[in-house]
Short mmCIF file of C-alpha atoms in Angstrom, two decimals:
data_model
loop_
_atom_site.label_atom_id
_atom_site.label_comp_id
_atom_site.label_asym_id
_atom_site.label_seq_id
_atom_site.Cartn_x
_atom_site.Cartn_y
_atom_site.Cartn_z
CA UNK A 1 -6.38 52.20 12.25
CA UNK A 2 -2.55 53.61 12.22
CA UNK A 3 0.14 51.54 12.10
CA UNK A 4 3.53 52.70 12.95
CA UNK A 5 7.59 50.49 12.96
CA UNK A 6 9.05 49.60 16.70
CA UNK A 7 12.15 50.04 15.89
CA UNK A 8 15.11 48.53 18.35
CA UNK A 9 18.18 50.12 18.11
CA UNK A 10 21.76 48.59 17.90
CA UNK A 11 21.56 46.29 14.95
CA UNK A 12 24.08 45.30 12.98
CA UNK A 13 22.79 44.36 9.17
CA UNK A 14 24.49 41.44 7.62
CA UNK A 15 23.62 39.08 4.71
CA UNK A 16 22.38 39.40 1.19
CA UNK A 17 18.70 41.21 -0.08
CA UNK A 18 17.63 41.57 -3.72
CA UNK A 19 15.84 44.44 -5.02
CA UNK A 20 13.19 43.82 -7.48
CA UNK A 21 11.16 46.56 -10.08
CA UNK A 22 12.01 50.37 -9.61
CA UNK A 23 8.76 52.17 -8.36
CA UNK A 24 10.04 55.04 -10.72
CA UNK A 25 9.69 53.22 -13.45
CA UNK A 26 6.58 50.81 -13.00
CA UNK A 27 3.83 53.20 -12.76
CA UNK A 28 5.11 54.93 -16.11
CA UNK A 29 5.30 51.69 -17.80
CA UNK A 30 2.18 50.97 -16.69
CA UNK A 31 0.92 54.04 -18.45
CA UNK A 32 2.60 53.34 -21.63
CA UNK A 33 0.91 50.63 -22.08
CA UNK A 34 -2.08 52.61 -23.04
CA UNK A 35 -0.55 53.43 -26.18
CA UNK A 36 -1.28 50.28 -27.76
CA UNK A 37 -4.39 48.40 -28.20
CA UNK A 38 -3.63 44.77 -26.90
CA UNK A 39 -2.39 43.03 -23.69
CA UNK A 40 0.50 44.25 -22.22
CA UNK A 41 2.63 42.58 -20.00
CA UNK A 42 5.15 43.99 -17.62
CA UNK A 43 7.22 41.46 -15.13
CA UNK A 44 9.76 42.39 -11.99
CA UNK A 45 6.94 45.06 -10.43
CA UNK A 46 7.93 45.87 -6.82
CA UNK A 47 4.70 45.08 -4.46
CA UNK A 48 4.24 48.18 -2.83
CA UNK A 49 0.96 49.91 -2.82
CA UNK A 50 1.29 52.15 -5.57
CA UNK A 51 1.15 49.64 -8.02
CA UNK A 52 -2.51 48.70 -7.49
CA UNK A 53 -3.25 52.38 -7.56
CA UNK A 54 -1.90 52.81 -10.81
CA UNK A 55 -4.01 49.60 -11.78
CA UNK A 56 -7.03 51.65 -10.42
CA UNK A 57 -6.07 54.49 -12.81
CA UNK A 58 -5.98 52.61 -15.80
CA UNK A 59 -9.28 50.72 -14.95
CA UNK A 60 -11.14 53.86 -14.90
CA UNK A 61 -10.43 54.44 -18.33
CA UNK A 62 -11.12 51.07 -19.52
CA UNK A 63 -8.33 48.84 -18.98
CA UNK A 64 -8.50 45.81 -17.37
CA UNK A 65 -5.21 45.08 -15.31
CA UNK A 66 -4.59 41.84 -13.17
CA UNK A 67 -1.56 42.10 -11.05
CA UNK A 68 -0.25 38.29 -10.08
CA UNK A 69 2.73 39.07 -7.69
CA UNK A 70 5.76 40.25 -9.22
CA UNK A 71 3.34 40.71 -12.89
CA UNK A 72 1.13 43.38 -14.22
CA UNK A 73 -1.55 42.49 -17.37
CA UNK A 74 -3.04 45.34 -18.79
CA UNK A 75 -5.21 44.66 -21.38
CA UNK A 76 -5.75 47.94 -23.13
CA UNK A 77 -9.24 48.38 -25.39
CA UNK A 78 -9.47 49.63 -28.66
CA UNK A 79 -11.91 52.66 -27.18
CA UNK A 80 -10.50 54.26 -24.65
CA UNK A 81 -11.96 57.08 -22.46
CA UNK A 82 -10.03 60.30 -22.05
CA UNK A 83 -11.16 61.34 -18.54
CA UNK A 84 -8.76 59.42 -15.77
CA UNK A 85 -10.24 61.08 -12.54
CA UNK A 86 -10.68 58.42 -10.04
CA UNK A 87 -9.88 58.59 -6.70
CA UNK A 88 -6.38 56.86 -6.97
CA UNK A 89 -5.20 60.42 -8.96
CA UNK A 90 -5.17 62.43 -5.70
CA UNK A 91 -3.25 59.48 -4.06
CA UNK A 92 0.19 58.83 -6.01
CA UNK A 93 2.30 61.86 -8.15
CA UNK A 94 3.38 59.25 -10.88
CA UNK A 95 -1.03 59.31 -11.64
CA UNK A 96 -0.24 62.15 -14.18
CA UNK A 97 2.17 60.06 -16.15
CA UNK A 98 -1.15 58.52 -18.53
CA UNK A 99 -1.92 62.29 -19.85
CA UNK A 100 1.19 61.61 -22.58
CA UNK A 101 -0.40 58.70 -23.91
CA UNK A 102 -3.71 59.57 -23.55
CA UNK A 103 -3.32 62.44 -25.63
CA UNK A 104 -0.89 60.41 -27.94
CA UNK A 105 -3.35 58.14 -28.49
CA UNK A 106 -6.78 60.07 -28.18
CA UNK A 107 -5.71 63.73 -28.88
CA UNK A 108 -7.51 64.43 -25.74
CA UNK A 109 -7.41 64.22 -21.95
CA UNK A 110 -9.08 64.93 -18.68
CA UNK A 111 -6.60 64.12 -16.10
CA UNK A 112 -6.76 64.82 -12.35
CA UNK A 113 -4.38 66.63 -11.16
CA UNK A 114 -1.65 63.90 -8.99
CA UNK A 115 -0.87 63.52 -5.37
CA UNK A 116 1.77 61.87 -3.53
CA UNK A 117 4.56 62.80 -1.36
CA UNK A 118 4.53 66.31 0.51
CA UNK A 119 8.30 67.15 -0.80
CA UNK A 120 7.56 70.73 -2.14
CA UNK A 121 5.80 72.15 -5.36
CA UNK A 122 6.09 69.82 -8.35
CA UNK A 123 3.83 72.15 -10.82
CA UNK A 124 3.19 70.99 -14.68
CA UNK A 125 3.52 74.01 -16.39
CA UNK A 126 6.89 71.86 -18.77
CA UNK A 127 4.27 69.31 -19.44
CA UNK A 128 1.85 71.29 -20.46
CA UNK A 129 4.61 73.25 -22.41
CA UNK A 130 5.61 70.14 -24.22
CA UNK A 131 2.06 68.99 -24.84
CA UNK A 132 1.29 72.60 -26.45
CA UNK A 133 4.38 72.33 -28.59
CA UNK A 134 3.08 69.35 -30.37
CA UNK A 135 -0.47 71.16 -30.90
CA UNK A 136 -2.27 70.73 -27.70
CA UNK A 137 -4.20 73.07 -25.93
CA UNK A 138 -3.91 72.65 -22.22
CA UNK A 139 -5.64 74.37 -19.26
CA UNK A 140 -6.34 73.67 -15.44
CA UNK A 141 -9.86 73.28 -14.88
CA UNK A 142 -11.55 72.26 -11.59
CA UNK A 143 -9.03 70.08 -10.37
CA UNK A 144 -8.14 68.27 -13.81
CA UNK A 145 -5.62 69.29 -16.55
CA UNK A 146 -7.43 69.35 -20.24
CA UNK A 147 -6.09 68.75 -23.14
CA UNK A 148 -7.30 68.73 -26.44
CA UNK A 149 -5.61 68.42 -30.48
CA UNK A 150 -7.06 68.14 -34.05
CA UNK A 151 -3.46 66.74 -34.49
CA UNK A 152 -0.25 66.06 -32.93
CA UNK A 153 2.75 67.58 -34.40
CA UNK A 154 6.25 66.43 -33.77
CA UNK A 155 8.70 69.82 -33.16
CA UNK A 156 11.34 70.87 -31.05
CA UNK A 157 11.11 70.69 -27.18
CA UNK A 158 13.15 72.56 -24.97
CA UNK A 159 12.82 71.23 -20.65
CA UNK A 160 14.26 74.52 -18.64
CA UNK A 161 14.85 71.84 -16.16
CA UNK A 162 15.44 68.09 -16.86
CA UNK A 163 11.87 67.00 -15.42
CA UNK A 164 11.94 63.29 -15.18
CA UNK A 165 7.79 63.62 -15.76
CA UNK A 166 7.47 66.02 -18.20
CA UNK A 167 9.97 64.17 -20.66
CA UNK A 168 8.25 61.28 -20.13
CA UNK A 169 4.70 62.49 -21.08
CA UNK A 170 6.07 64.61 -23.69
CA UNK A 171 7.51 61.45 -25.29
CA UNK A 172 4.98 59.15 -24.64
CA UNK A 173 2.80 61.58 -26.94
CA UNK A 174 5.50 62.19 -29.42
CA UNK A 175 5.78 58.63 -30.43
CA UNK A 176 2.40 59.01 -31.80
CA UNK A 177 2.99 62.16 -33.71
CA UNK A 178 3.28 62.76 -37.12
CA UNK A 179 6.84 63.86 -37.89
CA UNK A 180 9.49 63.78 -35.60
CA UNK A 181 10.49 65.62 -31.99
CA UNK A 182 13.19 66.50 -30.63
CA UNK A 183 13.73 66.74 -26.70
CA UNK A 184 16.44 69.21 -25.89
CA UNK A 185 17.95 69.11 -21.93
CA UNK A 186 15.76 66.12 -21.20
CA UNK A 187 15.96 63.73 -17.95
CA UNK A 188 18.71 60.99 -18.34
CA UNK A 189 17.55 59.02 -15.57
CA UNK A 190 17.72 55.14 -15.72
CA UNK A 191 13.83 54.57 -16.01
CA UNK A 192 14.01 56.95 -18.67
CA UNK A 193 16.01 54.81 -20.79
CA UNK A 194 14.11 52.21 -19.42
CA UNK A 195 10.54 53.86 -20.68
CA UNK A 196 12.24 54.35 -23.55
CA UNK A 197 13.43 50.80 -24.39
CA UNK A 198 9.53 49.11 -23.92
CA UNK A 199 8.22 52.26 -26.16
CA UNK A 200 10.93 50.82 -28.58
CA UNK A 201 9.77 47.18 -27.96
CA UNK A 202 6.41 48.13 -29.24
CA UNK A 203 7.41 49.68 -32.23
CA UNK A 204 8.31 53.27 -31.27
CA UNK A 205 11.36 55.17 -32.82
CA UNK A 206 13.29 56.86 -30.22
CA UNK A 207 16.67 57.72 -30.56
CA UNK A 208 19.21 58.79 -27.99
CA UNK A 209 18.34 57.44 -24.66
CA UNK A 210 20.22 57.75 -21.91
CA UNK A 211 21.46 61.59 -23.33
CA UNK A 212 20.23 64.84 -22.62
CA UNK A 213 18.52 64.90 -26.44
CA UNK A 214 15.50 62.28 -27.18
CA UNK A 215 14.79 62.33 -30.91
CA UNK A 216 11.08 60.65 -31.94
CA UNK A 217 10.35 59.79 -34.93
CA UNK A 218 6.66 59.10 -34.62
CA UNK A 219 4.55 56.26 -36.17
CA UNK A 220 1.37 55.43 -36.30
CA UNK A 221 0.63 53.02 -34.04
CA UNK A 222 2.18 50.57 -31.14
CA UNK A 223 1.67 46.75 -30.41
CA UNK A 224 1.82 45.46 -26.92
CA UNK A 225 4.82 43.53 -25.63
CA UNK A 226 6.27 41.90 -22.22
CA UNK A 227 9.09 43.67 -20.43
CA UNK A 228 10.87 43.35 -17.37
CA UNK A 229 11.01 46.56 -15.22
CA UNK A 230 14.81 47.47 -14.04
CA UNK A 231 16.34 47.26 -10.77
CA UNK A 232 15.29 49.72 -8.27
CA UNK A 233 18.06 52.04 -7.74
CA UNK A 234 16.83 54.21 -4.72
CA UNK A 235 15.94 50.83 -2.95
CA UNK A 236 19.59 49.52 -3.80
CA UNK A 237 21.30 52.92 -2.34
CA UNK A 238 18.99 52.74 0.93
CA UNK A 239 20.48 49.51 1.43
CA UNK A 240 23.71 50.61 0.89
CA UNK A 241 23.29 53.58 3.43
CA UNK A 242 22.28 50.69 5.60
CA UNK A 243 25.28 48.79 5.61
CA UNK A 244 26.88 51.99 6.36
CA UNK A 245 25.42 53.13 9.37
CA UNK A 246 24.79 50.60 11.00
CA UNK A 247 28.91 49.10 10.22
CA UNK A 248 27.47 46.20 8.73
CA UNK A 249 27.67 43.46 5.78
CA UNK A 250 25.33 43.67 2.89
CA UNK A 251 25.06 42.25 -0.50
CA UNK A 252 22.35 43.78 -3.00
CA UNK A 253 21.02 42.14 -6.04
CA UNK A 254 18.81 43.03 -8.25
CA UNK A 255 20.21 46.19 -9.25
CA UNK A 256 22.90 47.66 -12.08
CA UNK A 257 25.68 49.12 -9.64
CA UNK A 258 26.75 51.27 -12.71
CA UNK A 259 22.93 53.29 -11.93
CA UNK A 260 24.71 54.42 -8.13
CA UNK A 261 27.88 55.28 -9.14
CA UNK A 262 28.21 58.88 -7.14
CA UNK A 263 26.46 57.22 -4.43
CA UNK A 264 28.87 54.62 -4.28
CA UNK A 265 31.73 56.78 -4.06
CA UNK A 266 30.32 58.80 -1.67
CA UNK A 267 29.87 55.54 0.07
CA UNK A 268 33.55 54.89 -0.27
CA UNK A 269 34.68 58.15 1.13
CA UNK A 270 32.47 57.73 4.11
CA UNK A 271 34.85 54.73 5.02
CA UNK A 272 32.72 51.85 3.06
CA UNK A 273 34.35 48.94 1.24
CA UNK A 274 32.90 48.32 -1.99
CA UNK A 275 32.41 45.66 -4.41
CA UNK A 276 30.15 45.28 -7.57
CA UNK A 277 29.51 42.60 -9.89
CA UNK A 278 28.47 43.73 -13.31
CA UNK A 279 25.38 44.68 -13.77
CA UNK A 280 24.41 42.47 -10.99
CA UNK A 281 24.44 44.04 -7.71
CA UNK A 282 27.10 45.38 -5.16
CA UNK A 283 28.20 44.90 -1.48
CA UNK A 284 29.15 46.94 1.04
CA UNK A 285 30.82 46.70 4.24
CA UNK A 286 31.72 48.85 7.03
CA UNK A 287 33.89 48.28 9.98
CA UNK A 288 34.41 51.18 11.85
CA UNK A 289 31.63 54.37 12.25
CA UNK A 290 31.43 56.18 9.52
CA UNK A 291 33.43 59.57 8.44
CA UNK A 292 31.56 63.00 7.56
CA UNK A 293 31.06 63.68 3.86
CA UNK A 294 29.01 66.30 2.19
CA UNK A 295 26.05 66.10 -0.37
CA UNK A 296 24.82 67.48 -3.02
CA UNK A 297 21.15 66.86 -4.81
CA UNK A 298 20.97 67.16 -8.72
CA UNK A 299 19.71 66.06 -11.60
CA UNK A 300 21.19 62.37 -12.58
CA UNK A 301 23.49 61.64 -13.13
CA UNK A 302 24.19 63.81 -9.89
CA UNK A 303 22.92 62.43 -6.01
CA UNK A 304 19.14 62.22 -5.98
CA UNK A 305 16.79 64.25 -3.62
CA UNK A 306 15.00 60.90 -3.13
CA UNK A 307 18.52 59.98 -1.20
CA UNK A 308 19.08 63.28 0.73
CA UNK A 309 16.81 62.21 3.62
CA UNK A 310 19.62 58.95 3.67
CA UNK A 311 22.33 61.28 3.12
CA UNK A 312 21.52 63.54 6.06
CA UNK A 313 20.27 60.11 8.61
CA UNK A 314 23.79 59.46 7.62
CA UNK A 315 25.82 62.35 9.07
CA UNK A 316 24.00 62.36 11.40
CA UNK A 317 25.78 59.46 13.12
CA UNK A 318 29.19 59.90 11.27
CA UNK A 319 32.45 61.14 12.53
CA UNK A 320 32.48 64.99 11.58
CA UNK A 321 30.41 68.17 9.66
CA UNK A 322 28.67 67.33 6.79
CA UNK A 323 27.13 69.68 4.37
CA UNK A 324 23.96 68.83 2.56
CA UNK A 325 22.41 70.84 -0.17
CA UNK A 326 19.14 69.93 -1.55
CA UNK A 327 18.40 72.26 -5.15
CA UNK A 328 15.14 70.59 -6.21
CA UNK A 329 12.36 70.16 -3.51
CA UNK A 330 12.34 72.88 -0.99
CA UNK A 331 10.25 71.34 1.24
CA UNK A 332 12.36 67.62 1.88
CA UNK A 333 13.82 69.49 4.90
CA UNK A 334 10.69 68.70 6.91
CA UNK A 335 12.93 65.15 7.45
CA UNK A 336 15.62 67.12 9.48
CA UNK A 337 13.12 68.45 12.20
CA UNK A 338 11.95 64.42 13.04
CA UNK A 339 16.12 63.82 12.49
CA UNK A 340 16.28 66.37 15.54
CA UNK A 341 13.53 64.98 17.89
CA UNK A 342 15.73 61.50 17.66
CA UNK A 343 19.07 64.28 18.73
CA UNK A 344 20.65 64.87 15.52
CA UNK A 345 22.80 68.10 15.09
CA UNK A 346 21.56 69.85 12.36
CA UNK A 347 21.06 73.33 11.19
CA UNK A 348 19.13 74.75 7.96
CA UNK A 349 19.49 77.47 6.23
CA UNK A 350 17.27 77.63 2.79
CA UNK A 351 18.81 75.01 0.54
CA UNK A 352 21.58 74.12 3.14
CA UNK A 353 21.95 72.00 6.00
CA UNK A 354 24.56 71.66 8.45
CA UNK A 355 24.96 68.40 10.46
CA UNK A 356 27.21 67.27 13.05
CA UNK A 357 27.69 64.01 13.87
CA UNK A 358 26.86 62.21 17.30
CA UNK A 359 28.01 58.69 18.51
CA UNK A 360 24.54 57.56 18.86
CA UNK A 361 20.79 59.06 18.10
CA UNK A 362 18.17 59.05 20.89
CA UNK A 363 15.13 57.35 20.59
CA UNK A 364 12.04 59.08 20.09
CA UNK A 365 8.08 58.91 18.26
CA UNK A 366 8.72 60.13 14.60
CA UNK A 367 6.39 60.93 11.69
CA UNK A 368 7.30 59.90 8.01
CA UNK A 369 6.38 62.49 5.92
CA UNK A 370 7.38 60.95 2.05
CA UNK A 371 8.59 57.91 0.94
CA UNK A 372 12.08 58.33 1.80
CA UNK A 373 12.01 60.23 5.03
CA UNK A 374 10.23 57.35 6.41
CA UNK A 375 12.74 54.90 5.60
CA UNK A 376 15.25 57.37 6.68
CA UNK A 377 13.78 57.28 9.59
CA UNK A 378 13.77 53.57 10.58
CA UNK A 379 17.39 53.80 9.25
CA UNK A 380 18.08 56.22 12.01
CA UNK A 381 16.18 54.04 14.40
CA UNK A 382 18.67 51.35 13.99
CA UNK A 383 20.89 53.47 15.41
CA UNK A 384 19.58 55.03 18.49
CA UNK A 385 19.83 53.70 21.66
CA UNK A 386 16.34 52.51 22.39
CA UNK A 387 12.95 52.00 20.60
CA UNK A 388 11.89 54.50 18.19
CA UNK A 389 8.36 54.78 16.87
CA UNK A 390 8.24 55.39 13.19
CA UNK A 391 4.53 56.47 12.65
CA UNK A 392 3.06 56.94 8.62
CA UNK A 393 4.41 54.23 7.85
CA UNK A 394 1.85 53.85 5.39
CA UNK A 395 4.79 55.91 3.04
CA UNK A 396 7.11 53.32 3.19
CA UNK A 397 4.60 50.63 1.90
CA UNK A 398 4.23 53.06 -1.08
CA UNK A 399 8.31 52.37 -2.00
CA UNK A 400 9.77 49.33 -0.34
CA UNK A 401 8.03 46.08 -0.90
CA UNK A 402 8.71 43.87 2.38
CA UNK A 403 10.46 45.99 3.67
CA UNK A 404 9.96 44.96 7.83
CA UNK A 405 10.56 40.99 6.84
CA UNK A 406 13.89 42.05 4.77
CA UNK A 407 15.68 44.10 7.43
CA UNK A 408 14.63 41.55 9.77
CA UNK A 409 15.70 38.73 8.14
CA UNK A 410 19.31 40.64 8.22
CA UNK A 411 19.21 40.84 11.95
CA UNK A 412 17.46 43.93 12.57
CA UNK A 413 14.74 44.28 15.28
CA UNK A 414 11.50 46.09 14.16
CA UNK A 415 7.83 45.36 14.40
CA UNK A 416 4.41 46.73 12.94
CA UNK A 417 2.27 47.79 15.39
CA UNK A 418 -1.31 48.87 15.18
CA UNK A 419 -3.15 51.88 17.27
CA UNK A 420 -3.43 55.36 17.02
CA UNK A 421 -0.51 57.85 18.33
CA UNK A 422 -0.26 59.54 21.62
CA UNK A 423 0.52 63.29 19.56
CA UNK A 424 -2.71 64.81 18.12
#
């Protein structure tokens, strides 16, 4: 049965809401703790509904995982099997994330090729790169990447592109190789350094986190250990988007405010007052609608495409043009065509869009097509002037744990609703 969000517009969101485990960062933790033989625990995991998925991909090659809440115990064996093909590959991206430390650990991996959000082509040729560099041989066969070494090599890496995935699967099999690798133009991301800090909790060698060059010195083998998964930033920043347009009063937790800084200026400019407590959390508030300011999606520590959908629901409503430019998934448009069935004012033209604001957005059925275009979309629901039907909502369960009971609990008006939709 489908469910879809009843969304009433007109709220105004007020009060505090804490953000708990980044769903970026989770499902590769998750993964690295197949590097170690042992029981691994990992504490702060959002409950969304990738996280049992992940659980499912680890069980098939012979983990056994409990998840209790907010904690994940994986219990990794000493023999491991090198084929992860079970059905919950084809259903989350973040699936291809064990092939680093299965061939770290095994010097061999079948892997099914990943699913997940329809934002575009997300191919693996700089993991496979990265993997070959270290001694691998890698191929696509029937559906599955293989991979196969006598011996893993460290050497030097270059990333044309700062792939948040391949430099994490290129170090999580670097830690395990002899010598030591160096990662030239690598992602800097937050739950990179975070990946990088349990690897280094369970005796890996990794210098330089947080940089654009990762340095491994591998060893020769890992112990498990408990660690605490950091704040989810792209939650934290749809929040704060909230606040925004819908000229409201919220305080996040949960989160490092330091890991939104652009977005938090960007905030700013839009009109926002902004405080943040160390480390801790921010809060935003918003008194009068919103001015016009333009985006731009890059690598971090630039805006990230998982915020453009937030960027453009937005400017949609805000005084003014906005320009939004989206250079890494060519396909995260698809949002602005559901923006326009709820009256947005928006324009596209290859990697640009042009929106112009309106006072209010008209309700309208909508389809969620990622993670973040569905949330988008409720967030543009708020601020229409009826009931808008968010359908997929099955998307935003995959990213934002309670995420119907938070907004609310902060006086928004929105229901899940089951039955199939009218469109065919």
């Amino acid at each position: 049965m489908s469910e879809h969000f009843d969304v009433h517009g007109g709220a105004r969101l007020v009060g505090e809401v804490e953000v708990v485990g980044a769903k970026n960062s989770v499902l590769k933790l998750m993964a690295a703790a197949l590097l170690a033989e042992g029981t691994t625990t990992i504490t702060n995991c959002p409950q969304i509904l990738d996280v049992p998925l992940m659980a499912d991909v680890l069980r098939s090659v012979g983990c056994e995982v409990v998840i209790d809440g907010g904690t994940a115990t994986i219990t990794t064996p000493a023999e491991l099997s090198h084929r992860a093909d079970s059905a919950a590959m084809g259903k989350l991206r973040a699936s291809v994330c064990v092939l680093g430390p299965l061939v770290g650990r095994l010097k061999k991996a079948i892997v099914a090729l990943p699913g997940g959000d329809a934002i575009g082509q997300r191919p693996l040729d700089m993991h496979q790169s990265g993997l070959r560099k270290l001694g691998a041989t890698t191929t696509i066969e029937h559906g599955c990447v293989v991979a196969d070494a006598e011996s893993l090599q460290g050497a030097q890496v270059w990333l044309d592109f700062p792939s948040v995935g391949a430099t994490e699967n290129i170090l999580m099999a670097a830690v395990l190789a002899e010598g030591t690798t160096v990662i030239d133009n690598a992602a800097r991301e937050p739950e990179i350094v975070d990946i990088c800090t349990m690897l280094i909790e369970m005796g890996a060698k990794i210098e330089g986190a947080g940089t654009s060059t990762l340095t491994v010195h591998g060893v020769e083998t890992l112990h498990p250990t408990e660690h605490r998964v950091i704040g989810d930033r792209i939650v934290g920043a749809t929040w704060a988007f909230a606040a925004v347009m819908t000229r409201g009063d919220l305080t996040v937790t949960g989160v490092n405010p330091h890991h939104l800084d652009l977005v938090l200026e960007k905030l700013r400019h839009a009109g926002a007052e902004i405080t943040t407590f160390d480390g801790k959390g921010f809060r935003v508030v918003q008194r009068d609608r919103p001015k016009s300011v333009d985006f731009v999606t890059l690598p971090y520590p630039g805006f990230a495409t998982d915020l453009q959908p937030f960027a453009v629901a937005l400017s949609a409503i805000s005084e003014g043009t906005a320009m939004i430019t989206e250079n890494l998934y060519e396909a995260r448009f698809r949002f602005i065509e559901e923006m326009m069935r709820l009256s947005a004012d928006a324009r596209t033209d290859g990697h640009h869009a042009v929106v112009r604001g309106v006072e209010r957005l008209s309700s309208a059925p909508v389809w969620a097509s990622d993670i973040r275009a569905g949330a988008g979309l409720v967030l543009a629901g708020l601020c229409a002037d009826s009931v808008t039907e968010v359908w997929d909502v099955f998307h935003i369960d995959r990213g934002y744990p309670h995420f119907v009971e938070n907004l609310n609990r902060l006086g928004a008006r929105i229901q899940r609703v089951a039955g199939e939709p009218e469109r065919a």
